C-alpha cells in the first residue's frame, strides 16, 4: 500500500508527460528548450512566456532523485532537455536582466524574473557537473544579470508579499551559487522590505490589500527554502506566525482558502509546512490535513491547473516528497478542532468562531464572505460570497470587495458590517482594435524600462485595485448559536440606477487573479438565490431588499422578511 507521502510524488510525476509535451524538444529547432507551446508550435502567442521555463526544475529533480515510479531518473534525454530549457531561458532575457510573462516588454520583477531565476539556479545546481562549459557560462551570466535586476527592487507597484518573499529566495540562491557580495547585501535589503509587508501581530503578509491564505502558504514555502540553508530565527518566527494564520483556512472538509482571501486563491503550497514540521508542530497538522485533501482531489491538483502555472506545482510537490516531515503520533488541533472559541483578527478583518458542532469563518474586510461547517461530519454547510448583480447601466456590482471604509462591529457570536457596493472592474475584454493599439504602444515604447514598469502598475490599478463605489449599499449581520447561524442581508439603492439582476450567496469571484477560479467539487452542493422579476421590481420601486438566510445541520433556508 502506498504511503500517504507518495501522493506528492504521484501527483507531480503524473504531469511530466504534459510538461514535456509543452516543450520544444527538437534539437534542430530555433526554439529548442522552450516550454511555451502556444508560442513555438501553435503560433497563437507573439512572444515566449518566460514563466514556462520553470519546467527546468522539474526535469532536473526527476533526473537526479529516485521518486517512487520515476522512469525519468538518469535519462540522458531528460538531462539534455533541462539544459536546453535553461539555455533558452537565458536567450530570451532582456538587457537589464528581466523577462516577460504576459506581454512583450513586460520586464516583470518577480513574476517572471525572480521565479525563473530561482528555478534555474536550483536546476543548475542539480546538473552542474553535467552541463557543458559554454552552456554553463551562458546560464550563470544570465542568473547574475537577473539577480541584480531583482536586487534593485520593485518598480511596478507590486504590493504582493509572496513576490517579496520570492525576491529574497531568488537573490539568496543566486548569491550562494555565484558568491557575489553585492547580492548578499541585496538579500539583506530585500528581507527588510519583505518585513514591511508582514503583520507580526496577526501572522499574515499583505497581498494587495489584505490576507490571502493561498499566497500566504506560498510565502511559507519560499521562506522555508531559504531556512533550509540559512536557519535564521527571524525567518522561523515569521513562518511560525504565518503557519498559525494558515491553519484557520485548512477547512474541515479538506479544502483550503478560496473566496475568503484577498486574491481568491485556492492553492496550497505544502513544501514550507513539510520543512517546518519538526520545529512548528502545527505545520505538520496543516500539511497532513492538506495532504489528505490533495489525495481526494479537494485542492487544486496539477492536472486541472492551466499550462502557465502547472510548472510551479510539479516541483513544489516533488520537493514536498523529498523533505516530507515525520508526523508525531498526536498532531496539534487545527482551529476548528479546538474547544469552543471566538477570535477576530482586527487588521485582517477575519472573524472565526466555534460553537458545539458549528465552525464559521468570515472575512469582514471583504464585505462579509462566509463559510460555515459541521465539524463532526467535516461538512460544508454554507458558502456565501455575498451579493453580486448587474445594474441597468451595464455595470456589475458586488459586496465582495475590500474597502477600508466599511463599518463593522464584532461580538463573540457574530458581526454587523455595512458599506457601499463596488463596481467590478475586471469585466474588460480585448478586441482586435484594442489589441492592435496595445501591441503598437508596446512596439514603440516597450524598449523603455521606465515605461514598462509604469504600464505594469497601471494595469494592476485598472483590473485589481482601488475602490469604485456603486449607487447601492449593503448591510450584513451574522449571529452564531448552538443550533446554527443566521445571516441577515439588506441592499439599498442610492441613486437613479436600478438593478437588472441580483443574487445572494453561492460561490463567485470578482477580482482578476490569474491563479484563481479553478473548479472544486464542493461548488455543486452550493446554491445561492437569484432574485425573481417580482423581487427585482420590488427592490427597484422601494429602493431596498432584505433577506434572511439560516444554516443548520438540516440545511440552508432563505426567506424574505
PDB file of N, CA, C and O in Angstrom, residues 164-165 167-169 171 185-198 219 223 226 230 232-239:
ATOM      1  N   UNK A 164       7.726  39.435  -2.724  1.00  0.00           N
ATOM      2  CA  UNK A 164       8.890  39.908  -1.987  1.00  0.00           C
ATOM      3  C   UNK A 164       9.618  38.743  -1.316  1.00  0.00           C
ATOM      4  O   UNK A 164      10.858  38.756  -1.225  1.00  0.00           O
ATOM      5  N   UNK A 165       8.863  37.741  -0.863  1.00  0.00           N
ATOM      6  CA  UNK A 165       9.499  36.538  -0.312  1.00  0.00           C
ATOM      7  C   UNK A 165      10.274  35.805  -1.404  1.00  0.00           C
ATOM      8  O   UNK A 165      11.391  35.317  -1.182  1.00  0.00           O
ATOM      9  N   UNK A 167      11.532  37.191  -4.088  1.00  0.00           N
ATOM     10  CA  UNK A 167      12.712  38.005  -4.400  1.00  0.00           C
ATOM     11  C   UNK A 167      13.848  37.653  -3.452  1.00  0.00           C
ATOM     12  O   UNK A 167      15.001  37.496  -3.874  1.00  0.00           O
ATOM     13  N   UNK A 168      13.523  37.518  -2.169  1.00  0.00           N
ATOM     14  CA  UNK A 168      14.533  37.110  -1.192  1.00  0.00           C
ATOM     15  C   UNK A 168      15.122  35.751  -1.547  1.00  0.00           C
ATOM     16  O   UNK A 168      16.338  35.549  -1.506  1.00  0.00           O
ATOM     17  N   UNK A 169      14.249  34.808  -1.914  1.00  0.00           N
ATOM     18  CA  UNK A 169      14.700  33.454  -2.237  1.00  0.00           C
ATOM     19  C   UNK A 169      15.600  33.447  -3.466  1.00  0.00           C
ATOM     20  O   UNK A 169      16.668  32.808  -3.472  1.00  0.00           O
ATOM     21  N   UNK A 171      17.377  35.903  -4.846  1.00  0.00           N
ATOM     22  CA  UNK A 171      18.660  36.568  -4.585  1.00  0.00           C
ATOM     23  C   UNK A 171      19.549  35.693  -3.709  1.00  0.00           C
ATOM     24  O   UNK A 171      20.751  35.547  -3.963  1.00  0.00           O
ATOM     25  N   UNK A 185      24.349  41.740   0.044  1.00  0.00           N
ATOM     26  CA  UNK A 185      23.773  42.991   0.530  1.00  0.00           C
ATOM     27  C   UNK A 185      22.364  43.185  -0.010  1.00  0.00           C
ATOM     28  O   UNK A 185      21.464  43.669   0.700  1.00  0.00           O
ATOM     29  N   UNK A 186      22.148  42.777  -1.264  1.00  0.00           N
ATOM     30  CA  UNK A 186      20.815  42.902  -1.868  1.00  0.00           C
ATOM     31  C   UNK A 186      19.805  42.017  -1.141  1.00  0.00           C
ATOM     32  O   UNK A 186      18.638  42.405  -0.964  1.00  0.00           O
ATOM     33  N   UNK A 187      20.226  40.826  -0.725  1.00  0.00           N
ATOM     34  CA  UNK A 187      19.330  39.941   0.020  1.00  0.00           C
ATOM     35  C   UNK A 187      18.897  40.597   1.333  1.00  0.00           C
ATOM     36  O   UNK A 187      17.705  40.552   1.692  1.00  0.00           O
ATOM     37  N   UNK A 188      19.839  41.200   2.037  1.00  0.00           N
ATOM     38  CA  UNK A 188      19.501  41.831   3.319  1.00  0.00           C
ATOM     39  C   UNK A 188      18.519  42.973   3.112  1.00  0.00           C
ATOM     40  O   UNK A 188      17.583  43.153   3.915  1.00  0.00           O
ATOM     41  N   UNK A 189      18.699  43.740   2.033  1.00  0.00           N
ATOM     42  CA  UNK A 189      17.745  44.819   1.738  1.00  0.00           C
ATOM     43  C   UNK A 189      16.373  44.245   1.407  1.00  0.00           C
ATOM     44  O   UNK A 189      15.338  44.753   1.867  1.00  0.00           O
ATOM     45  N   UNK A 190      16.354  43.192   0.606  1.00  0.00           N
ATOM     46  CA  UNK A 190      15.077  42.587   0.207  1.00  0.00           C
ATOM     47  C   UNK A 190      14.334  42.034   1.406  1.00  0.00           C
ATOM     48  O   UNK A 190      13.102  42.116   1.485  1.00  0.00           O
ATOM     49  N   UNK A 191      15.069  41.448   2.346  1.00  0.00           N
ATOM     50  CA  UNK A 191      14.425  40.895   3.545  1.00  0.00           C
ATOM     51  C   UNK A 191      13.781  41.999   4.378  1.00  0.00           C
ATOM     52  O   UNK A 191      12.667  41.841   4.887  1.00  0.00           O
ATOM     53  N   UNK A 192      14.460  43.128   4.507  1.00  0.00           N
ATOM     54  CA  UNK A 192      13.887  44.248   5.264  1.00  0.00           C
ATOM     55  C   UNK A 192      12.607  44.761   4.604  1.00  0.00           C
ATOM     56  O   UNK A 192      11.643  45.118   5.288  1.00  0.00           O
ATOM     57  N   UNK A 193      12.609  44.784   3.274  1.00  0.00           N
ATOM     58  CA  UNK A 193      11.399  45.224   2.572  1.00  0.00           C
ATOM     59  C   UNK A 193      10.271  44.214   2.788  1.00  0.00           C
ATOM     60  O   UNK A 193       9.113  44.596   3.025  1.00  0.00           O
ATOM     61  N   UNK A 194      10.584  42.922   2.711  1.00  0.00           N
ATOM     62  CA  UNK A 194       9.539  41.915   2.945  1.00  0.00           C
ATOM     63  C   UNK A 194       8.886  42.121   4.302  1.00  0.00           C
ATOM     64  O   UNK A 194       7.655  42.011   4.442  1.00  0.00           O
ATOM     65  N   UNK A 195       9.682  42.407   5.327  1.00  0.00           N
ATOM     66  CA  UNK A 195       9.135  42.552   6.677  1.00  0.00           C
ATOM     67  C   UNK A 195       8.120  43.685   6.771  1.00  0.00           C
ATOM     68  O   UNK A 195       7.238  43.649   7.637  1.00  0.00           O
ATOM     69  N   UNK A 196       8.200  44.666   5.886  1.00  0.00           N
ATOM     70  CA  UNK A 196       7.209  45.747   5.903  1.00  0.00           C
ATOM     71  C   UNK A 196       5.849  45.261   5.432  1.00  0.00           C
ATOM     72  O   UNK A 196       4.839  45.935   5.647  1.00  0.00           O
ATOM     73  N   UNK A 197       5.804  44.101   4.773  1.00  0.00           N
ATOM     74  CA  UNK A 197       4.547  43.515   4.307  1.00  0.00           C
ATOM     75  C   UNK A 197       3.966  42.524   5.322  1.00  0.00           C
ATOM     76  O   UNK A 197       2.842  42.071   5.156  1.00  0.00           O
ATOM     77  N   UNK A 198       4.741  42.182   6.327  1.00  0.00           N
ATOM     78  CA  UNK A 198       4.318  41.144   7.269  1.00  0.00           C
ATOM     79  C   UNK A 198       3.709  41.762   8.521  1.00  0.00           C
ATOM     80  O   UNK A 198       4.294  42.645   9.143  1.00  0.00           O
ATOM     81  N   UNK A 219       4.270  32.002   0.598  1.00  0.00           N
ATOM     82  CA  UNK A 219       5.301  32.726   1.343  1.00  0.00           C
ATOM     83  C   UNK A 219       6.017  31.804   2.313  1.00  0.00           C
ATOM     84  O   UNK A 219       7.250  31.836   2.436  1.00  0.00           O
ATOM     85  N   UNK A 223      10.046  31.034   2.022  1.00  0.00           N
ATOM     86  CA  UNK A 223      10.936  31.303   3.154  1.00  0.00           C
ATOM     87  C   UNK A 223      11.499  30.007   3.724  1.00  0.00           C
ATOM     88  O   UNK A 223      12.637  29.974   4.213  1.00  0.00           O
ATOM     89  N   UNK A 226      14.646  29.080   1.974  1.00  0.00           N
ATOM     90  CA  UNK A 226      15.805  29.829   2.470  1.00  0.00           C
ATOM     91  C   UNK A 226      16.267  29.241   3.800  1.00  0.00           C
ATOM     92  O   UNK A 226      17.466  29.041   4.035  1.00  0.00           O
ATOM     93  N   UNK A 230      19.731  28.497   5.584  1.00  0.00           N
ATOM     94  CA  UNK A 230      20.044  29.638   6.445  1.00  0.00           C
ATOM     95  C   UNK A 230      19.037  29.682   7.596  1.00  0.00           C
ATOM     96  O   UNK A 230      18.053  30.410   7.542  1.00  0.00           O
ATOM     97  N   UNK A 232      17.749  31.067  10.051  1.00  0.00           N
ATOM     98  CA  UNK A 232      17.649  32.361  10.728  1.00  0.00           C
ATOM     99  C   UNK A 232      16.436  32.350  11.662  1.00  0.00           C
ATOM    100  O   UNK A 232      15.308  32.090  11.219  1.00  0.00           O
ATOM    101  N   UNK A 233      16.615  32.653  12.951  1.00  0.00           N
ATOM    102  CA  UNK A 233      15.473  32.662  13.892  1.00  0.00           C
ATOM    103  C   UNK A 233      14.361  33.620  13.475  1.00  0.00           C
ATOM    104  O   UNK A 233      13.185  33.369  13.764  1.00  0.00           O
ATOM    105  N   UNK A 234      14.723  34.704  12.791  1.00  0.00           N
ATOM    106  CA  UNK A 234      13.692  35.657  12.365  1.00  0.00           C
ATOM    107  C   UNK A 234      12.802  35.043  11.282  1.00  0.00           C
ATOM    108  O   UNK A 234      11.581  35.232  11.290  1.00  0.00           O
ATOM    109  N   UNK A 235      13.406  34.283  10.365  1.00  0.00           N
ATOM    110  CA  UNK A 235      12.610  33.582   9.353  1.00  0.00           C
ATOM    111  C   UNK A 235      11.706  32.555  10.024  1.00  0.00           C
ATOM    112  O   UNK A 235      10.519  32.428   9.685  1.00  0.00           O
ATOM    113  N   UNK A 236      12.238  31.831  10.992  1.00  0.00           N
ATOM    114  CA  UNK A 236      11.443  30.828  11.701  1.00  0.00           C
ATOM    115  C   UNK A 236      10.241  31.467  12.380  1.00  0.00           C
ATOM    116  O   UNK A 236       9.123  30.931  12.308  1.00  0.00           O
ATOM    117  N   UNK A 237      10.439  32.618  13.010  1.00  0.00           N
ATOM    118  CA  UNK A 237       9.330  33.264  13.718  1.00  0.00           C
ATOM    119  C   UNK A 237       8.268  33.775  12.749  1.00  0.00           C
ATOM    120  O   UNK A 237       7.060  33.624  12.998  1.00  0.00           O
ATOM    121  N   UNK A 238       8.695  34.361  11.637  1.00  0.00           N
ATOM    122  CA  UNK A 238       7.729  34.814  10.630  1.00  0.00           C
ATOM    123  C   UNK A 238       6.903  33.635  10.126  1.00  0.00           C
ATOM    124  O   UNK A 238       5.677  33.723   9.986  1.00  0.00           O
ATOM    125  N   UNK A 239       7.571  32.513   9.880  1.00  0.00           N
ATOM    126  CA  UNK A 239       6.863  31.340   9.355  1.00  0.00           C
ATOM    127  C   UNK A 239       5.989  30.698  10.422  1.00  0.00           C
ATOM    128  O   UNK A 239       4.900  30.193  10.109  1.00  0.00           O
TER     129      UNK A 239
END
